[in-house]
Short mmCIF file of C-alpha atoms and ligand atoms in Angstrom, two decimals:
data_model
loop_
_atom_site.label_atom_id
_atom_site.label_comp_id
_atom_site.label_asym_id
_atom_site.label_seq_id
_atom_site.Cartn_x
_atom_site.Cartn_y
_atom_site.Cartn_z
CA MET A 5 97.51 137.75 67.23
CA THR A 6 96.23 135.97 70.26
CA ALA A 7 93.22 133.81 69.42
CA GLN A 8 90.08 134.23 71.42
CA LEU A 9 88.95 131.12 73.28
CA ILE A 10 85.65 129.61 72.45
CA ASP A 11 84.59 128.56 75.94
CA GLY A 12 82.62 125.24 75.81
CA ASN A 13 81.88 125.36 79.54
CA ALA A 14 80.33 128.89 79.42
CA LEU A 15 78.40 128.10 76.26
CA SER A 16 77.23 124.82 77.75
CA GLN A 17 75.99 126.58 80.89
CA TYR A 18 73.97 129.00 78.80
CA LEU A 19 72.48 126.23 76.60
CA ARG A 20 71.80 123.94 79.52
CA GLY A 21 69.97 126.82 81.19
CA ASP A 22 67.72 127.00 78.13
CA VAL A 23 67.17 123.17 78.25
CA ALA A 24 66.22 123.43 81.91
CA ALA A 25 63.71 126.24 81.24
CA ARG A 26 62.10 124.31 78.36
CA ALA A 27 62.02 121.16 80.48
CA THR A 28 60.10 123.09 83.12
CA ALA A 29 57.63 124.32 80.55
CA LEU A 30 57.11 120.80 79.40
CA GLN A 31 56.67 119.56 82.87
CA ALA A 32 53.77 122.06 83.25
CA ARG A 33 52.14 120.04 80.43
CA GLY A 34 52.67 116.82 82.30
CA VAL A 35 55.74 115.61 80.39
CA THR A 36 59.14 115.11 81.94
CA PRO A 37 61.86 114.58 79.33
CA GLY A 38 63.52 111.22 79.85
CA LEU A 39 66.78 109.73 78.70
CA ALA A 40 67.67 105.98 79.05
CA VAL A 41 71.41 105.19 79.02
CA ILE A 42 72.45 101.58 78.54
CA LEU A 43 75.99 100.57 79.54
CA VAL A 44 77.11 97.02 78.82
CA GLY A 45 80.39 95.98 80.53
CA ASP A 46 82.77 97.89 82.70
CA ASN A 47 84.89 99.91 80.29
CA PRO A 48 86.36 102.59 82.67
CA ALA A 49 86.10 105.46 80.18
CA SER A 50 82.46 104.56 79.35
CA GLN A 51 81.63 104.44 83.07
CA VAL A 52 82.87 107.99 83.46
CA TYR A 53 81.06 109.13 80.29
CA VAL A 54 77.73 107.67 81.32
CA ARG A 55 78.02 109.00 84.91
CA ASN A 56 78.59 112.56 83.43
CA LYS A 57 75.60 112.20 81.06
CA VAL A 58 73.30 111.06 83.87
CA LYS A 59 74.47 113.91 86.21
CA ALA A 60 73.97 116.45 83.43
CA CYS A 61 70.36 115.22 83.03
CA ALA A 62 69.68 115.65 86.71
CA ASP A 63 71.19 119.13 86.77
CA ALA A 64 68.98 120.18 83.82
CA GLY A 65 65.74 118.66 85.33
CA LEU A 66 65.67 115.80 82.90
CA HIS A 67 64.67 112.34 84.07
CA SER A 68 67.28 109.64 83.34
CA VAL A 69 67.59 105.98 83.71
CA LEU A 70 70.92 104.20 83.78
CA GLU A 71 70.80 100.49 82.93
CA LYS A 72 74.05 98.72 83.69
CA HIS A 73 74.45 95.23 82.23
CA ASP A 74 77.17 92.62 82.65
CA ALA A 75 79.61 92.27 79.71
CA THR A 76 78.23 88.81 79.15
CA LEU A 77 74.70 90.14 78.21
CA ASN A 78 73.88 88.60 74.84
CA GLU A 79 72.76 90.57 71.79
CA SER A 80 69.16 89.49 71.71
CA ALA A 81 68.72 90.44 75.38
CA LEU A 82 70.11 93.92 74.60
CA LEU A 83 67.85 94.23 71.60
CA ALA A 84 64.87 93.28 73.72
CA ARG A 85 65.86 96.01 76.27
CA VAL A 86 66.08 98.57 73.50
CA GLN A 87 62.67 97.52 72.19
CA ALA A 88 61.21 97.86 75.70
CA LEU A 89 62.54 101.41 75.93
CA ASN A 90 61.23 102.21 72.39
CA ASP A 91 57.76 101.31 73.80
CA ASP A 92 58.24 103.22 77.08
CA PRO A 93 56.37 106.52 76.93
CA THR A 94 58.35 108.02 79.86
CA ILE A 95 61.63 107.62 77.80
CA HIS A 96 62.22 110.08 74.93
CA GLY A 97 65.86 109.43 74.23
CA ILE A 98 67.84 106.15 74.13
CA LEU A 99 71.61 106.02 74.22
CA VAL A 100 73.57 102.76 74.07
CA GLN A 101 77.11 103.64 75.21
CA LEU A 102 79.77 102.52 72.72
CA PRO A 103 81.95 100.58 72.39
CA LEU A 104 79.89 97.43 73.02
CA PRO A 105 81.50 94.03 73.80
CA ALA A 106 82.81 92.29 70.63
CA HIS A 107 80.07 89.62 70.71
CA ILE A 108 77.43 92.27 70.11
CA ASP A 109 76.78 93.90 66.70
CA ALA A 110 76.76 97.57 67.55
CA GLN A 111 75.26 98.67 64.24
CA LYS A 112 72.41 96.24 64.74
CA VAL A 113 71.74 97.64 68.20
CA THR A 114 71.94 101.24 66.92
CA GLU A 115 69.44 100.40 64.12
CA ALA A 116 67.03 98.91 66.74
CA ILE A 117 66.63 102.25 68.43
CA SER A 118 63.57 104.11 67.30
CA PRO A 119 64.68 107.07 65.08
CA ALA A 120 62.29 109.22 67.18
CA LYS A 121 64.42 108.43 70.27
CA ASP A 122 67.79 108.38 68.56
CA VAL A 123 69.37 111.29 70.50
CA ASP A 124 72.91 110.15 69.63
CA GLY A 125 72.00 110.69 65.96
CA PHE A 126 73.80 107.44 65.00
CA HIS A 127 70.81 105.68 63.30
CA ILE A 128 70.92 105.41 59.54
CA ALA A 129 67.65 107.27 59.42
CA SER A 130 69.23 110.11 61.36
CA ALA A 131 72.25 110.08 59.01
CA GLY A 132 69.99 110.14 56.08
CA ALA A 133 67.97 113.04 57.47
CA LEU A 134 71.15 115.08 58.00
CA MET A 135 72.34 114.33 54.47
CA THR A 136 69.02 115.33 52.90
CA GLY A 137 68.35 118.31 55.18
CA MET A 138 65.27 116.69 56.72
CA PRO A 139 64.33 117.10 60.37
CA GLY A 140 66.24 114.55 62.54
CA PHE A 141 68.75 114.14 65.32
CA TRP A 142 72.25 115.42 64.74
CA PRO A 143 75.22 113.64 66.29
CA CYS A 144 76.10 115.60 69.44
CA THR A 145 79.76 116.41 68.91
CA PRO A 146 79.59 117.97 65.50
CA TYR A 147 76.26 119.62 66.43
CA GLY A 148 78.18 121.13 69.44
CA CYS A 149 80.83 122.44 67.07
CA MET A 150 78.18 124.18 65.00
CA LYS A 151 76.82 125.78 68.14
CA MET A 152 80.33 127.03 68.97
CA LEU A 153 80.67 128.68 65.55
CA GLU A 154 77.20 130.19 65.98
CA SER A 155 78.22 131.56 69.41
CA ILE A 156 80.94 133.73 67.82
CA GLY A 157 78.51 134.89 65.12
CA TYR A 158 80.59 133.11 62.37
CA ASP A 159 78.97 133.11 58.95
CA LEU A 160 80.04 129.99 57.06
CA ARG A 161 78.61 131.06 53.70
CA GLY A 162 81.38 130.85 51.13
CA LYS A 163 84.03 130.01 53.68
CA HIS A 164 86.40 127.07 53.21
CA ALA A 165 86.11 124.55 55.99
CA VAL A 166 88.66 121.68 56.36
CA VAL A 167 87.55 118.71 58.50
CA ILE A 168 90.39 116.39 59.54
CA GLY A 169 88.95 112.89 60.17
CA ARG A 170 86.11 111.01 58.52
CA SER A 171 84.42 109.04 61.32
CA ASN A 172 80.68 108.40 61.16
CA ILE A 173 80.29 110.05 64.61
CA VAL A 174 82.20 113.31 63.99
CA GLY A 175 84.06 113.89 60.62
CA LYS A 176 81.37 112.93 58.17
CA PRO A 177 78.38 114.51 59.99
CA MET A 178 80.54 117.56 60.61
CA ALA A 179 81.19 117.98 56.89
CA LEU A 180 77.46 117.75 56.14
CA MET A 181 76.52 120.36 58.72
CA LEU A 182 79.13 122.81 57.46
CA LEU A 183 77.91 122.14 53.91
CA GLN A 184 74.31 122.84 54.95
CA LYS A 185 75.55 126.28 56.16
CA ASN A 186 76.99 126.93 52.70
CA ALA A 187 80.67 126.38 53.47
CA THR A 188 82.94 124.86 50.89
CA VAL A 189 84.05 121.70 52.63
CA THR A 190 87.14 119.51 52.29
CA VAL A 191 87.36 116.31 54.27
CA CYS A 192 90.96 115.16 55.02
CA HIS A 193 91.96 111.72 56.39
CA SER A 194 94.83 109.31 56.73
CA ALA A 195 95.27 108.92 52.97
CA THR A 196 95.28 112.65 52.28
CA ARG A 197 98.58 113.44 50.49
CA ASP A 198 99.42 116.95 51.67
CA LEU A 199 97.39 117.82 54.65
CA LYS A 200 99.18 121.19 55.25
CA ALA A 201 98.37 122.31 51.70
CA GLN A 202 94.70 121.79 52.49
CA THR A 203 94.58 123.31 55.99
CA LEU A 204 96.47 126.44 54.87
CA GLN A 205 93.51 127.23 52.56
CA ALA A 206 91.02 126.90 55.38
CA ASP A 207 88.95 129.59 57.11
CA VAL A 208 87.71 126.99 59.58
CA ILE A 209 89.53 123.80 60.67
CA VAL A 210 87.92 121.03 62.65
CA ALA A 211 90.42 118.49 63.96
CA ALA A 212 88.78 115.17 64.82
CA VAL A 213 91.40 112.45 64.46
CA GLY A 214 92.31 111.41 68.11
CA LYS A 215 96.02 112.04 67.76
CA ARG A 216 98.20 114.78 69.25
CA ASN A 217 99.63 117.63 67.10
CA VAL A 218 97.79 116.61 63.97
CA LEU A 219 97.56 120.38 63.39
CA THR A 220 100.52 122.62 64.02
CA ALA A 221 100.88 126.41 63.73
CA ASP A 222 102.61 126.28 60.37
CA MET A 223 99.47 124.60 58.93
CA VAL A 224 97.07 127.35 59.88
CA LYS A 225 96.23 130.46 57.95
CA PRO A 226 96.37 133.62 60.09
CA GLY A 227 92.89 134.43 61.40
CA ALA A 228 91.43 130.91 60.88
CA VAL A 229 89.01 129.44 63.36
CA VAL A 230 90.22 126.16 64.90
CA LEU A 231 87.95 123.62 66.59
CA ASP A 232 89.67 120.80 68.44
CA VAL A 233 87.57 117.61 68.90
CA GLY A 234 90.53 115.54 70.16
CA MET A 235 90.88 114.06 73.61
CA ASN A 236 94.32 112.72 74.24
CA ARG A 237 97.01 112.61 76.91
CA ASP A 238 100.40 114.35 76.59
CA ASP A 239 103.66 112.93 77.82
CA ASP A 240 102.97 114.24 81.34
CA GLY A 241 99.51 112.57 81.32
CA LYS A 242 97.70 115.85 80.92
CA LEU A 243 94.58 116.02 78.80
CA CYS A 244 95.26 117.57 75.40
CA GLY A 245 93.57 117.77 72.01
CA ASP A 246 94.54 117.10 68.41
CA VAL A 247 96.06 120.56 67.79
CA ASP A 248 99.16 122.30 69.10
CA PHE A 249 97.08 124.71 71.10
CA ALA A 250 99.80 127.01 72.52
CA ALA A 251 101.40 127.68 69.11
CA ILE A 252 98.24 127.93 67.15
CA ARG A 253 96.85 130.49 69.61
CA GLY A 254 99.29 132.94 68.10
CA VAL A 255 97.98 132.37 64.56
CA ALA A 256 94.20 131.66 64.68
CA SER A 257 91.44 134.17 65.41
CA HIS A 258 89.41 131.69 67.62
CA ILE A 259 90.28 128.31 69.08
CA THR A 260 88.60 125.79 71.40
CA PRO A 261 90.66 124.62 74.39
CA VAL A 262 90.96 121.06 75.64
CA PRO A 263 89.66 120.54 78.22
CA GLY A 264 86.76 122.98 78.39
CA GLY A 265 86.04 123.21 74.67
CA VAL A 266 84.11 120.76 72.50
CA GLY A 267 83.98 118.11 75.28
CA PRO A 268 81.26 119.65 77.45
CA MET A 269 79.31 120.64 74.34
CA THR A 270 78.86 117.01 73.41
CA ILE A 271 76.85 116.29 76.59
CA THR A 272 75.02 119.64 76.18
CA MET A 273 73.74 118.70 72.73
CA LEU A 274 72.62 115.26 74.05
CA LEU A 275 70.44 117.29 76.54
CA VAL A 276 69.18 119.50 73.71
CA ASN A 277 68.36 116.37 71.60
CA THR A 278 66.58 114.70 74.48
CA LEU A 279 64.58 117.77 75.27
CA GLU A 280 63.57 118.07 71.59
CA ALA A 281 62.58 114.45 71.42
CA ALA A 282 60.29 115.09 74.40
CA GLU A 283 58.86 118.21 72.80
CA ARG A 284 58.05 116.29 69.66
CA ALA A 285 56.44 113.55 71.65
CA ALA A 286 54.45 116.14 73.50
CA GLY A 287 53.40 117.81 70.22
CA VAL A 288 54.95 121.13 70.97
CA ARG A 289 57.46 120.78 68.10
CA SER A 290 57.26 119.38 64.63
N1 GUN B 324 81.10 106.42 73.18
C1 GUN B 324 81.87 107.57 73.12
N2 GUN B 324 81.20 108.64 72.76
C2 GUN B 324 79.95 108.24 72.55
C3 GUN B 324 78.69 108.88 72.27
O1 GUN B 324 78.69 110.09 72.05
N3 GUN B 324 77.56 108.13 72.28
C4 GUN B 324 77.60 106.83 72.50
N4 GUN B 324 76.49 106.11 72.46
N5 GUN B 324 78.70 106.13 72.81
C5 GUN B 324 79.85 106.85 72.87
#
């Protein structure tokens, strides 16, 4: 068996086209969806991420504002900026790029963002909404994974899904989303005793650890669907994910590549969330 690729670039292109069309429709009602991105300090990876986010907004017809602050910015000044953006009617989504400098309490800043503008889905209110099945913003990376499963017409009902990783940004929300679609969900992590015994039972595996070769071909049931959230470098400095892609391709039915898999979907879902925030603000969505 050679697994089919789930192409995150192609799916992103399709979904971003839909975002652009809906943004145009909103614009006709006098509302331009707006995203504010705040970057504090000069972390090189963060600089690349925010640049990509701002460019994706422009390409989809969304307004964006990039606020760059010196690493010495103090917490109260940042909280004041967040408050000003909460009050700004031209801004529908607010994203404070993480990590923040150590002298700033990232959780406090996240909780300062209005839940109505929390397009990252990191606010406790968003997490609570996801947990209880109420409307709210879903974190972009696991939301993108759900869209990838949807794109192959995968019905999760009664399936066994194994999530490797338990972060607040990916692993935990991923498990809740899979559960909401009626999968039986197992969350594995660094203290899991026999990871292979778990993954061999899985119809769907999501690897979100941030370590190469967490999942190898002998750990995958033939025909399983494998989603790779990892973003690592191999010995040659080439981008790779958390799973042994080449070998697992011979076992799985579907797999996401790295690059070109989950990565582009994260930004795509940020655009979707921002657009939906604007639609809610404009009263065209509940
Ligand atoms: N840092 C790395 N990924 C993310 C993300 O999705 N959102 C924010 N705010 N910071 C990040």
